[in-house]
Amino acid sequence: MLESMFTANGLDFLQWKALTRTAIRLANRQSSLRFDSSSGRGKDMNYSLILSAFMYLVMGLVMTSFVFKIHDTFWSSLILFTVVGFMVGSLMLVEFGTIVVAPEDYHIFSVQPVSSRTYFAAKVAFTLLYVLVYTLALGLPSVVVYGIAHGVQGGAFSIDPRQMLAALAGLVMVGIGVAMSMILVYATILRYVHFRKLKNVLSYIQLAMSFFVYGSYSLLPSFIESVGADLPAIKPWWVYVLPMSWYSSFFDLAGGRIEAVPVFLAIVGIFFFVGVIPFALSKISLTYAESLAEASTVPEEKNRREHAASRKVRLLFKRDEDRAIAALIRSQFKHDTRFRLGILAIIPLTILYILMGLRGGGTLFDPFNPDWKSLGSSSLLYIVIILFPMTIKEAVTRSESYLASWIFFVAPAEKARLVIAVKNILFWFFVVPYLCILGLVFLYYFRNIVHVLMHMLVLLLFSYAFLQVYLLVNPQMPFSVPRQLGERVTLLGTVMILGPVLLIGLLLGFSFFVYQNTVVYVVSVVAMALLTLLMERLLVLRISRKLARLEFRG
């Protein structure tokens, strides 16, 4: 029946099924590099889409807290829909080429017997699947809570299906509506901005949006605690201008408040949802993919400063492998949007967690004068310090151009030195500057430069050791693994779960035992330095053995 329906509309069902299945497999793909050349291609799935959706589900469970605490469903749903909208919009900006239309689509499908209609149907199916998976993972827990919150608050368990239906309808319309709006925004700006410059602009827009996303999880609990459970029943006029309020009005209608304002807002929201879809979907076609391909091949104006910077890179390093990796990472940072975001995303996290530590008259944790209150308020900042080395290493491992990593296997260079060079360059050019900036922040609050220098030395040794451990566990060539949807969310969630256990133990041990005695501190630092040297030798041996069996499968 489904096949006949596709045929009646001029679609090839088998081609649509193959294209959609391929898109899902690409979202869960693994590297083309294998240590065992006999492994079958059918086992290339690692289900990263499912893992990242699970991490979004965990975030969605966290958001259910303010559904219970805020009694007015309009206000709580407005917060929920706003957070979901920003997260979906942020994902669409970064993943546009992977999910919607990519310039290479035209080069691949223009020579294949695939009609534009079939291509359109496959892309629409995958785009909607992607958006709905993450939208429902974020909002479905709150949908359930809306159905039972009223009964629980009243002291009895009961389910209100009208509230659940209002929440589900609003959630789906927000997720799909924001995704369609991002497609339109992307396509509209591309008419006036060069393709590569557009990627740069959107990367910084996404970085700004991440301030809101991370801030919502960090500051919403304190906001709810400060305003209390009862927000004003009479809403200010500017609230109704916010698009998310249009869908929050569904709750007023579900609660029996059939008045002019909620009815009008609901109608506006539905009309916007229905109207934006055809305009956005018109951009999903092989014709638009052709225009993207043409735009991406138009050269940009050359910048003379690039040549001067390249000469400086050659002067800074003695080994050919170090110079090659330094030039590669520098170029990748400039031209690869997601790589740049993977590095710069640490900025909003750091700023927000510092502000959280200072909230309510608090202060940053001073390990030389430890107290439990400042330890709790500053713990998230130290989690970010642990997260940063692993984040940048993961960013350097993954790339959309992963198939180009074949060059590492034919270049006259030692593979082990290439991998070691990645670690060294990441440490000296990213980790060290980041910790130096944090050191200035610590100096402002600690008021003791000796304490700051001693603390920063320990943090530098720990960060270097984290990079070494990460390479020991997962030695990979740079930019040799395909990107996966939601990869950063999975990594962030893993570190947020495991990080506090490691963090609290290290901070407590050093604060109460190591920092309190100069001799113990010197012995501990020397022991850590010797341990890193030993791990460096082990790292070289392990990488050499691993890379000797590494083959490129293409």
Short mmCIF file of N, CA and C in Angstrom, two decimals, residues 341-493:
data_model
loop_
_atom_site.label_atom_id
_atom_site.label_comp_id
_atom_site.label_asym_id
_atom_site.label_seq_id
_atom_site.Cartn_x
_atom_site.Cartn_y
_atom_site.Cartn_z
N LEU A 341 33.68 25.70 16.53
CA LEU A 341 32.69 25.73 17.61
C LEU A 341 33.06 24.78 18.74
N GLY A 342 33.64 23.62 18.36
CA GLY A 342 34.05 22.68 19.39
C GLY A 342 35.08 23.27 20.34
N ILE A 343 35.90 24.19 19.83
CA ILE A 343 36.89 24.85 20.66
C ILE A 343 36.28 26.03 21.41
N LEU A 344 35.53 26.87 20.69
CA LEU A 344 35.02 28.11 21.28
C LEU A 344 33.86 27.89 22.25
N ALA A 345 33.23 26.72 22.18
CA ALA A 345 32.09 26.46 23.07
C ALA A 345 32.49 26.47 24.53
N ILE A 346 33.79 26.35 24.80
CA ILE A 346 34.23 26.37 26.20
C ILE A 346 34.08 27.76 26.80
N ILE A 347 34.02 28.80 25.96
CA ILE A 347 33.94 30.18 26.47
C ILE A 347 32.63 30.44 27.20
N PRO A 348 31.45 30.18 26.57
CA PRO A 348 30.21 30.41 27.33
C PRO A 348 30.07 29.54 28.56
N LEU A 349 30.55 28.29 28.47
CA LEU A 349 30.48 27.41 29.63
C LEU A 349 31.30 27.97 30.79
N THR A 350 32.50 28.42 30.50
CA THR A 350 33.37 28.95 31.55
C THR A 350 32.78 30.19 32.18
N ILE A 351 32.31 31.13 31.35
CA ILE A 351 31.74 32.38 31.88
C ILE A 351 30.52 32.11 32.74
N LEU A 352 29.64 31.23 32.26
CA LEU A 352 28.42 30.94 33.01
C LEU A 352 28.72 30.26 34.35
N TYR A 353 29.67 29.34 34.35
CA TYR A 353 29.96 28.63 35.59
C TYR A 353 30.72 29.50 36.59
N ILE A 354 31.50 30.46 36.09
CA ILE A 354 32.12 31.43 37.00
C ILE A 354 31.03 32.30 37.63
N LEU A 355 30.08 32.74 36.82
CA LEU A 355 28.98 33.55 37.35
C LEU A 355 28.15 32.76 38.35
N MET A 356 27.95 31.47 38.08
CA MET A 356 27.20 30.65 39.02
C MET A 356 27.95 30.51 40.34
N GLY A 357 29.28 30.41 40.26
CA GLY A 357 30.06 30.31 41.48
C GLY A 357 30.02 31.57 42.31
N LEU A 358 29.83 32.73 41.65
CA LEU A 358 29.80 34.01 42.35
C LEU A 358 28.39 34.42 42.73
N ARG A 359 27.39 33.61 42.35
CA ARG A 359 26.00 33.97 42.59
C ARG A 359 25.71 34.01 44.09
N GLY A 360 24.92 34.98 44.49
CA GLY A 360 24.52 35.09 45.88
C GLY A 360 25.65 35.47 46.82
N GLY A 361 26.62 36.25 46.29
CA GLY A 361 27.73 36.67 47.14
C GLY A 361 28.78 35.61 47.36
N GLY A 362 28.76 34.55 46.56
CA GLY A 362 29.74 33.47 46.72
C GLY A 362 31.10 33.86 46.17
N THR A 363 32.04 32.97 46.28
CA THR A 363 33.40 33.20 45.80
C THR A 363 33.93 31.92 45.19
N LEU A 364 34.96 32.05 44.35
CA LEU A 364 35.56 30.87 43.75
C LEU A 364 36.32 30.07 44.79
N PHE A 365 36.36 28.77 44.57
CA PHE A 365 37.01 27.87 45.52
C PHE A 365 38.51 28.11 45.56
N ASP A 366 39.03 28.44 46.73
CA ASP A 366 40.47 28.62 46.93
C ASP A 366 41.01 27.34 47.57
N PRO A 367 41.76 26.53 46.83
CA PRO A 367 42.21 25.24 47.38
C PRO A 367 43.18 25.39 48.55
N PHE A 368 43.76 26.58 48.73
CA PHE A 368 44.66 26.78 49.85
C PHE A 368 43.92 27.20 51.12
N ASN A 369 42.69 27.65 50.95
CA ASN A 369 41.81 27.97 52.08
C ASN A 369 40.45 27.33 51.82
N PRO A 370 40.37 26.02 51.84
CA PRO A 370 39.16 25.32 51.38
C PRO A 370 37.98 25.50 52.32
N ASP A 371 36.80 25.61 51.71
CA ASP A 371 35.55 25.55 52.45
C ASP A 371 34.51 24.88 51.56
N TRP A 372 33.58 24.18 52.19
CA TRP A 372 32.63 23.36 51.46
C TRP A 372 31.68 24.17 50.60
N LYS A 373 31.32 25.38 51.03
CA LYS A 373 30.36 26.18 50.27
C LYS A 373 30.93 26.59 48.92
N SER A 374 32.16 27.14 48.93
CA SER A 374 32.76 27.56 47.66
C SER A 374 33.11 26.37 46.79
N LEU A 375 33.41 25.20 47.40
CA LEU A 375 33.68 24.00 46.62
C LEU A 375 32.45 23.60 45.81
N GLY A 376 31.29 23.64 46.44
CA GLY A 376 30.07 23.29 45.73
C GLY A 376 29.74 24.28 44.63
N SER A 377 29.94 25.58 44.88
CA SER A 377 29.59 26.59 43.88
C SER A 377 30.58 26.63 42.72
N SER A 378 31.82 26.17 42.94
CA SER A 378 32.84 26.23 41.87
C SER A 378 33.08 24.89 41.21
N SER A 379 32.36 23.86 41.61
CA SER A 379 32.64 22.51 41.09
C SER A 379 32.42 22.43 39.58
N LEU A 380 31.38 23.12 39.07
CA LEU A 380 31.11 23.06 37.63
C LEU A 380 32.25 23.67 36.81
N LEU A 381 32.89 24.71 37.36
CA LEU A 381 34.02 25.31 36.65
C LEU A 381 35.15 24.31 36.49
N TYR A 382 35.41 23.51 37.50
CA TYR A 382 36.48 22.52 37.42
C TYR A 382 36.08 21.35 36.51
N ILE A 383 34.79 21.08 36.40
CA ILE A 383 34.34 20.08 35.43
C ILE A 383 34.67 20.53 34.02
N VAL A 384 34.48 21.84 33.75
CA VAL A 384 34.81 22.38 32.43
C VAL A 384 36.31 22.26 32.16
N ILE A 385 37.11 22.48 33.19
CA ILE A 385 38.56 22.35 33.03
C ILE A 385 38.93 20.91 32.66
N ILE A 386 38.24 19.95 33.25
CA ILE A 386 38.46 18.54 32.90
C ILE A 386 37.93 18.26 31.49
N LEU A 387 36.81 18.88 31.14
CA LEU A 387 36.15 18.62 29.86
C LEU A 387 36.96 19.16 28.69
N PHE A 388 37.62 20.30 28.86
CA PHE A 388 38.22 21.00 27.72
C PHE A 388 39.27 20.16 26.98
N PRO A 389 40.25 19.54 27.64
CA PRO A 389 41.23 18.74 26.88
C PRO A 389 40.60 17.62 26.08
N MET A 390 39.60 16.94 26.66
CA MET A 390 38.96 15.85 25.93
C MET A 390 38.10 16.37 24.79
N THR A 391 37.48 17.54 24.98
CA THR A 391 36.65 18.12 23.93
C THR A 391 37.47 18.49 22.70
N ILE A 392 38.60 19.17 22.92
CA ILE A 392 39.40 19.58 21.76
C ILE A 392 40.06 18.38 21.08
N LYS A 393 40.41 17.36 21.87
CA LYS A 393 40.96 16.15 21.23
C LYS A 393 39.91 15.47 20.38
N GLU A 394 38.68 15.41 20.86
CA GLU A 394 37.59 14.83 20.06
C GLU A 394 37.32 15.65 18.82
N ALA A 395 37.41 16.98 18.94
CA ALA A 395 37.18 17.85 17.79
C ALA A 395 38.25 17.65 16.72
N VAL A 396 39.49 17.40 17.14
CA VAL A 396 40.58 17.19 16.19
C VAL A 396 40.50 15.80 15.55
N THR A 397 39.86 14.87 16.20
CA THR A 397 39.75 13.52 15.66
C THR A 397 38.70 13.44 14.56
N ARG A 398 37.61 14.20 14.68
CA ARG A 398 36.46 14.07 13.77
C ARG A 398 36.45 15.19 12.73
N SER A 399 36.00 14.85 11.53
CA SER A 399 35.92 15.84 10.46
C SER A 399 34.98 15.34 9.38
N GLU A 400 34.34 16.27 8.68
CA GLU A 400 33.51 15.91 7.54
C GLU A 400 34.39 15.42 6.37
N SER A 401 35.64 15.85 6.36
CA SER A 401 36.57 15.44 5.29
C SER A 401 37.46 14.29 5.75
N TYR A 402 36.88 13.37 6.51
CA TYR A 402 37.67 12.28 7.10
C TYR A 402 38.29 11.37 6.05
N LEU A 403 37.68 11.28 4.85
CA LEU A 403 38.25 10.41 3.82
C LEU A 403 39.59 10.93 3.32
N ALA A 404 39.86 12.22 3.54
CA ALA A 404 41.16 12.77 3.12
C ALA A 404 42.30 12.31 4.02
N SER A 405 41.99 11.59 5.10
CA SER A 405 43.05 11.12 6.00
C SER A 405 43.92 10.04 5.37
N TRP A 406 43.59 9.62 4.13
CA TRP A 406 44.43 8.64 3.44
C TRP A 406 45.86 9.17 3.27
N ILE A 407 45.98 10.50 3.25
CA ILE A 407 47.29 11.08 2.98
C ILE A 407 48.29 10.76 4.10
N PHE A 408 47.78 10.53 5.32
CA PHE A 408 48.67 10.19 6.43
C PHE A 408 49.36 8.84 6.21
N PHE A 409 48.77 7.99 5.38
CA PHE A 409 49.31 6.64 5.17
C PHE A 409 50.32 6.59 4.02
N VAL A 410 50.38 7.66 3.22
CA VAL A 410 51.33 7.68 2.10
C VAL A 410 52.37 8.77 2.27
N ALA A 411 52.18 9.64 3.25
CA ALA A 411 53.13 10.72 3.47
C ALA A 411 54.42 10.18 4.09
N PRO A 412 55.58 10.77 3.75
CA PRO A 412 56.86 10.32 4.33
C PRO A 412 57.04 10.86 5.74
N ALA A 413 56.17 10.42 6.65
CA ALA A 413 56.23 10.88 8.04
C ALA A 413 55.91 9.71 8.95
N GLU A 414 56.42 9.77 10.17
CA GLU A 414 56.13 8.75 11.17
C GLU A 414 54.73 8.98 11.74
N LYS A 415 53.89 7.95 11.65
CA LYS A 415 52.50 8.10 12.10
C LYS A 415 52.43 8.41 13.59
N ALA A 416 53.28 7.77 14.38
CA ALA A 416 53.26 8.01 15.83
C ALA A 416 53.58 9.47 16.14
N ARG A 417 54.54 10.05 15.42
CA ARG A 417 54.89 11.44 15.65
C ARG A 417 53.75 12.38 15.27
N LEU A 418 52.97 12.01 14.26
CA LEU A 418 51.82 12.84 13.88
C LEU A 418 50.80 12.90 15.01
N VAL A 419 50.52 11.74 15.62
CA VAL A 419 49.54 11.69 16.70
C VAL A 419 50.07 12.43 17.93
N ILE A 420 51.36 12.22 18.26
CA ILE A 420 51.95 12.93 19.40
C ILE A 420 51.97 14.43 19.15
N ALA A 421 52.20 14.84 17.91
CA ALA A 421 52.21 16.26 17.57
C ALA A 421 50.85 16.89 17.82
N VAL A 422 49.79 16.15 17.56
CA VAL A 422 48.43 16.67 17.83
C VAL A 422 48.28 16.99 19.31
N LYS A 423 48.70 16.05 20.16
CA LYS A 423 48.59 16.28 21.61
C LYS A 423 49.39 17.51 22.04
N ASN A 424 50.61 17.62 21.56
CA ASN A 424 51.47 18.73 21.99
C ASN A 424 50.93 20.08 21.54
N ILE A 425 50.44 20.15 20.30
CA ILE A 425 49.94 21.42 19.78
C ILE A 425 48.64 21.82 20.47
N LEU A 426 47.77 20.84 20.73
CA LEU A 426 46.54 21.15 21.46
C LEU A 426 46.85 21.67 22.86
N PHE A 427 47.84 21.06 23.49
CA PHE A 427 48.17 21.48 24.85
C PHE A 427 48.75 22.89 24.87
N TRP A 428 49.73 23.16 24.03
CA TRP A 428 50.43 24.45 24.10
C TRP A 428 49.63 25.60 23.49
N PHE A 429 48.80 25.33 22.50
CA PHE A 429 48.11 26.40 21.80
C PHE A 429 46.65 26.56 22.22
N PHE A 430 46.10 25.62 22.98
CA PHE A 430 44.72 25.75 23.42
C PHE A 430 44.59 25.64 24.94
N VAL A 431 45.13 24.56 25.51
CA VAL A 431 44.96 24.33 26.94
C VAL A 431 45.73 25.36 27.76
N VAL A 432 46.99 25.60 27.42
CA VAL A 432 47.81 26.54 28.19
C VAL A 432 47.24 27.95 28.16
N PRO A 433 46.89 28.52 26.99
CA PRO A 433 46.27 29.86 27.01
C PRO A 433 44.97 29.92 27.81
N TYR A 434 44.16 28.86 27.69
CA TYR A 434 42.90 28.83 28.44
C TYR A 434 43.14 28.85 29.94
N LEU A 435 44.07 28.03 30.42
CA LEU A 435 44.35 28.00 31.85
C LEU A 435 45.05 29.28 32.31
N CYS A 436 45.82 29.91 31.45
CA CYS A 436 46.44 31.20 31.82
C CYS A 436 45.38 32.27 32.04
N ILE A 437 44.38 32.29 31.19
CA ILE A 437 43.28 33.26 31.38
C ILE A 437 42.53 32.97 32.67
N LEU A 438 42.28 31.68 32.93
CA LEU A 438 41.65 31.32 34.20
C LEU A 438 42.53 31.70 35.38
N GLY A 439 43.85 31.61 35.19
CA GLY A 439 44.76 32.01 36.26
C GLY A 439 44.60 33.47 36.64
N LEU A 440 44.35 34.34 35.66
CA LEU A 440 44.11 35.75 35.97
C LEU A 440 42.83 35.93 36.77
N VAL A 441 41.82 35.11 36.43
CA VAL A 441 40.56 35.17 37.20
C VAL A 441 40.81 34.70 38.63
N PHE A 442 41.54 33.61 38.79
CA PHE A 442 41.85 33.11 40.13
C PHE A 442 42.67 34.15 40.92
N LEU A 443 43.60 34.82 40.25
CA LEU A 443 44.42 35.82 40.94
C LEU A 443 43.57 36.96 41.49
N TYR A 444 42.54 37.32 40.74
CA TYR A 444 41.66 38.41 41.19
C TYR A 444 40.96 38.04 42.49
N TYR A 445 40.59 36.76 42.65
CA TYR A 445 39.83 36.33 43.83
C TYR A 445 40.73 35.78 44.93
N PHE A 446 41.85 35.12 44.56
CA PHE A 446 42.71 34.56 45.59
C PHE A 446 43.59 35.62 46.24
N ARG A 447 43.97 36.64 45.46
CA ARG A 447 44.83 37.73 45.95
C ARG A 447 46.18 37.22 46.42
N ASN A 448 46.65 36.12 45.84
CA ASN A 448 47.95 35.57 46.23
C ASN A 448 48.55 34.91 44.99
N ILE A 449 49.54 35.58 44.39
CA ILE A 449 50.09 35.09 43.12
C ILE A 449 50.81 33.76 43.28
N VAL A 450 51.43 33.54 44.45
CA VAL A 450 52.12 32.27 44.68
C VAL A 450 51.13 31.11 44.69
N HIS A 451 50.02 31.29 45.39
CA HIS A 451 48.98 30.24 45.42
C HIS A 451 48.44 29.97 44.02
N VAL A 452 48.24 31.03 43.25
CA VAL A 452 47.70 30.87 41.89
C VAL A 452 48.69 30.10 41.02
N LEU A 453 49.97 30.45 41.09
CA LEU A 453 50.98 29.76 40.28
C LEU A 453 51.09 28.29 40.67
N MET A 454 51.04 28.00 41.97
CA MET A 454 51.12 26.62 42.42
C MET A 454 49.90 25.83 41.94
N HIS A 455 48.73 26.44 42.02
CA HIS A 455 47.49 25.78 41.59
C HIS A 455 47.47 25.57 40.08
N MET A 456 47.92 26.57 39.32
CA MET A 456 47.91 26.45 37.87
C MET A 456 48.89 25.39 37.39
N LEU A 457 50.01 25.22 38.09
CA LEU A 457 50.96 24.17 37.72
C LEU A 457 50.32 22.79 37.86
N VAL A 458 49.55 22.60 38.93
CA VAL A 458 48.86 21.32 39.13
C VAL A 458 47.81 21.12 38.05
N LEU A 459 47.05 22.17 37.72
CA LEU A 459 46.02 22.05 36.69
C LEU A 459 46.63 21.76 35.32
N LEU A 460 47.78 22.36 35.03
CA LEU A 460 48.45 22.09 33.75
C LEU A 460 48.89 20.63 33.68
N LEU A 461 49.45 20.12 34.76
CA LEU A 461 49.88 18.72 34.77
C LEU A 461 48.69 17.77 34.62
N PHE A 462 47.58 18.09 35.30
CA PHE A 462 46.39 17.26 35.19
C PHE A 462 45.84 17.29 33.76
N SER A 463 45.76 18.47 33.16
CA SER A 463 45.24 18.59 31.80
C SER A 463 46.10 17.82 30.81
N TYR A 464 47.42 17.90 30.99
CA TYR A 464 48.32 17.16 30.10
C TYR A 464 48.12 15.66 30.29
N ALA A 465 47.94 15.25 31.54
CA ALA A 465 47.72 13.83 31.81
C ALA A 465 46.39 13.35 31.22
N PHE A 466 45.34 14.20 31.26
CA PHE A 466 44.06 13.82 30.67
C PHE A 466 44.21 13.60 29.17
N LEU A 467 44.98 14.48 28.49
CA LEU A 467 45.21 14.29 27.07
C LEU A 467 45.96 12.98 26.80
N GLN A 468 46.93 12.68 27.65
CA GLN A 468 47.68 11.44 27.48
C GLN A 468 46.79 10.22 27.65
N VAL A 469 45.97 10.23 28.70
CA VAL A 469 45.06 9.10 28.95
C VAL A 469 44.08 8.93 27.80
N TYR A 470 43.57 10.05 27.29
CA TYR A 470 42.61 9.97 26.19
C TYR A 470 43.27 9.34 24.96
N LEU A 471 44.52 9.70 24.69
CA LEU A 471 45.23 9.10 23.56
C LEU A 471 45.56 7.63 23.81
N LEU A 472 45.88 7.29 25.06
CA LEU A 472 46.15 5.88 25.37
C LEU A 472 44.92 5.02 25.11
N VAL A 473 43.77 5.52 25.49
CA VAL A 473 42.53 4.75 25.33
C VAL A 473 42.09 4.73 23.87
N ASN A 474 42.23 5.86 23.18
CA ASN A 474 41.69 5.96 21.83
C ASN A 474 42.68 6.68 20.91
N PRO A 475 43.77 6.02 20.49
CA PRO A 475 44.72 6.66 19.57
C PRO A 475 44.14 6.72 18.16
N GLN A 476 44.04 7.92 17.60
CA GLN A 476 43.47 8.11 16.27
C GLN A 476 44.28 9.14 15.51
N MET A 477 44.30 8.97 14.19
CA MET A 477 44.89 9.99 13.33
C MET A 477 44.03 11.25 13.37
N PRO A 478 44.62 12.42 13.18
CA PRO A 478 43.82 13.64 13.20
C PRO A 478 42.83 13.70 12.04
N PHE A 479 41.61 14.14 12.34
CA PHE A 479 40.57 14.37 11.35
C PHE A 479 40.30 13.13 10.50
N SER A 480 40.31 11.96 11.13
CA SER A 480 40.17 10.70 10.40
C SER A 480 38.88 9.96 10.70
N VAL A 481 38.04 10.52 11.57
CA VAL A 481 36.80 9.85 11.96
C VAL A 481 35.62 10.72 11.52
N PRO A 482 34.60 10.15 10.90
CA PRO A 482 33.45 10.95 10.46
C PRO A 482 32.68 11.53 11.64
N ARG A 483 32.13 12.69 11.43
CA ARG A 483 31.33 13.31 12.47
C ARG A 483 30.03 12.57 12.63
N GLN A 484 29.46 12.69 13.84
CA GLN A 484 28.19 12.04 14.16
C GLN A 484 27.26 13.08 14.75
N LEU A 485 25.98 12.91 14.49
CA LEU A 485 24.99 13.84 15.01
C LEU A 485 24.96 13.80 16.53
N GLY A 486 25.06 14.98 17.16
CA GLY A 486 24.96 15.07 18.60
C GLY A 486 26.16 14.54 19.34
N GLU A 487 27.31 14.45 18.67
CA GLU A 487 28.49 13.85 19.32
C GLU A 487 28.92 14.64 20.54
N ARG A 488 28.84 16.00 20.48
CA ARG A 488 29.29 16.82 21.59
C ARG A 488 28.38 16.66 22.80
N VAL A 489 27.10 16.45 22.54
CA VAL A 489 26.17 16.27 23.66
C VAL A 489 26.47 14.98 24.40
N THR A 490 26.79 13.90 23.65
CA THR A 490 27.12 12.63 24.29
C THR A 490 28.38 12.75 25.12
N LEU A 491 29.40 13.40 24.58
CA LEU A 491 30.65 13.59 25.32
C LEU A 491 30.42 14.44 26.56
N LEU A 492 29.66 15.53 26.40
CA LEU A 492 29.39 16.42 27.52
C LEU A 492 28.64 15.68 28.62
N GLY A 493 27.63 14.90 28.23
CA GLY A 493 26.86 14.17 29.23
C GLY A 493 27.70 13.15 29.98
#
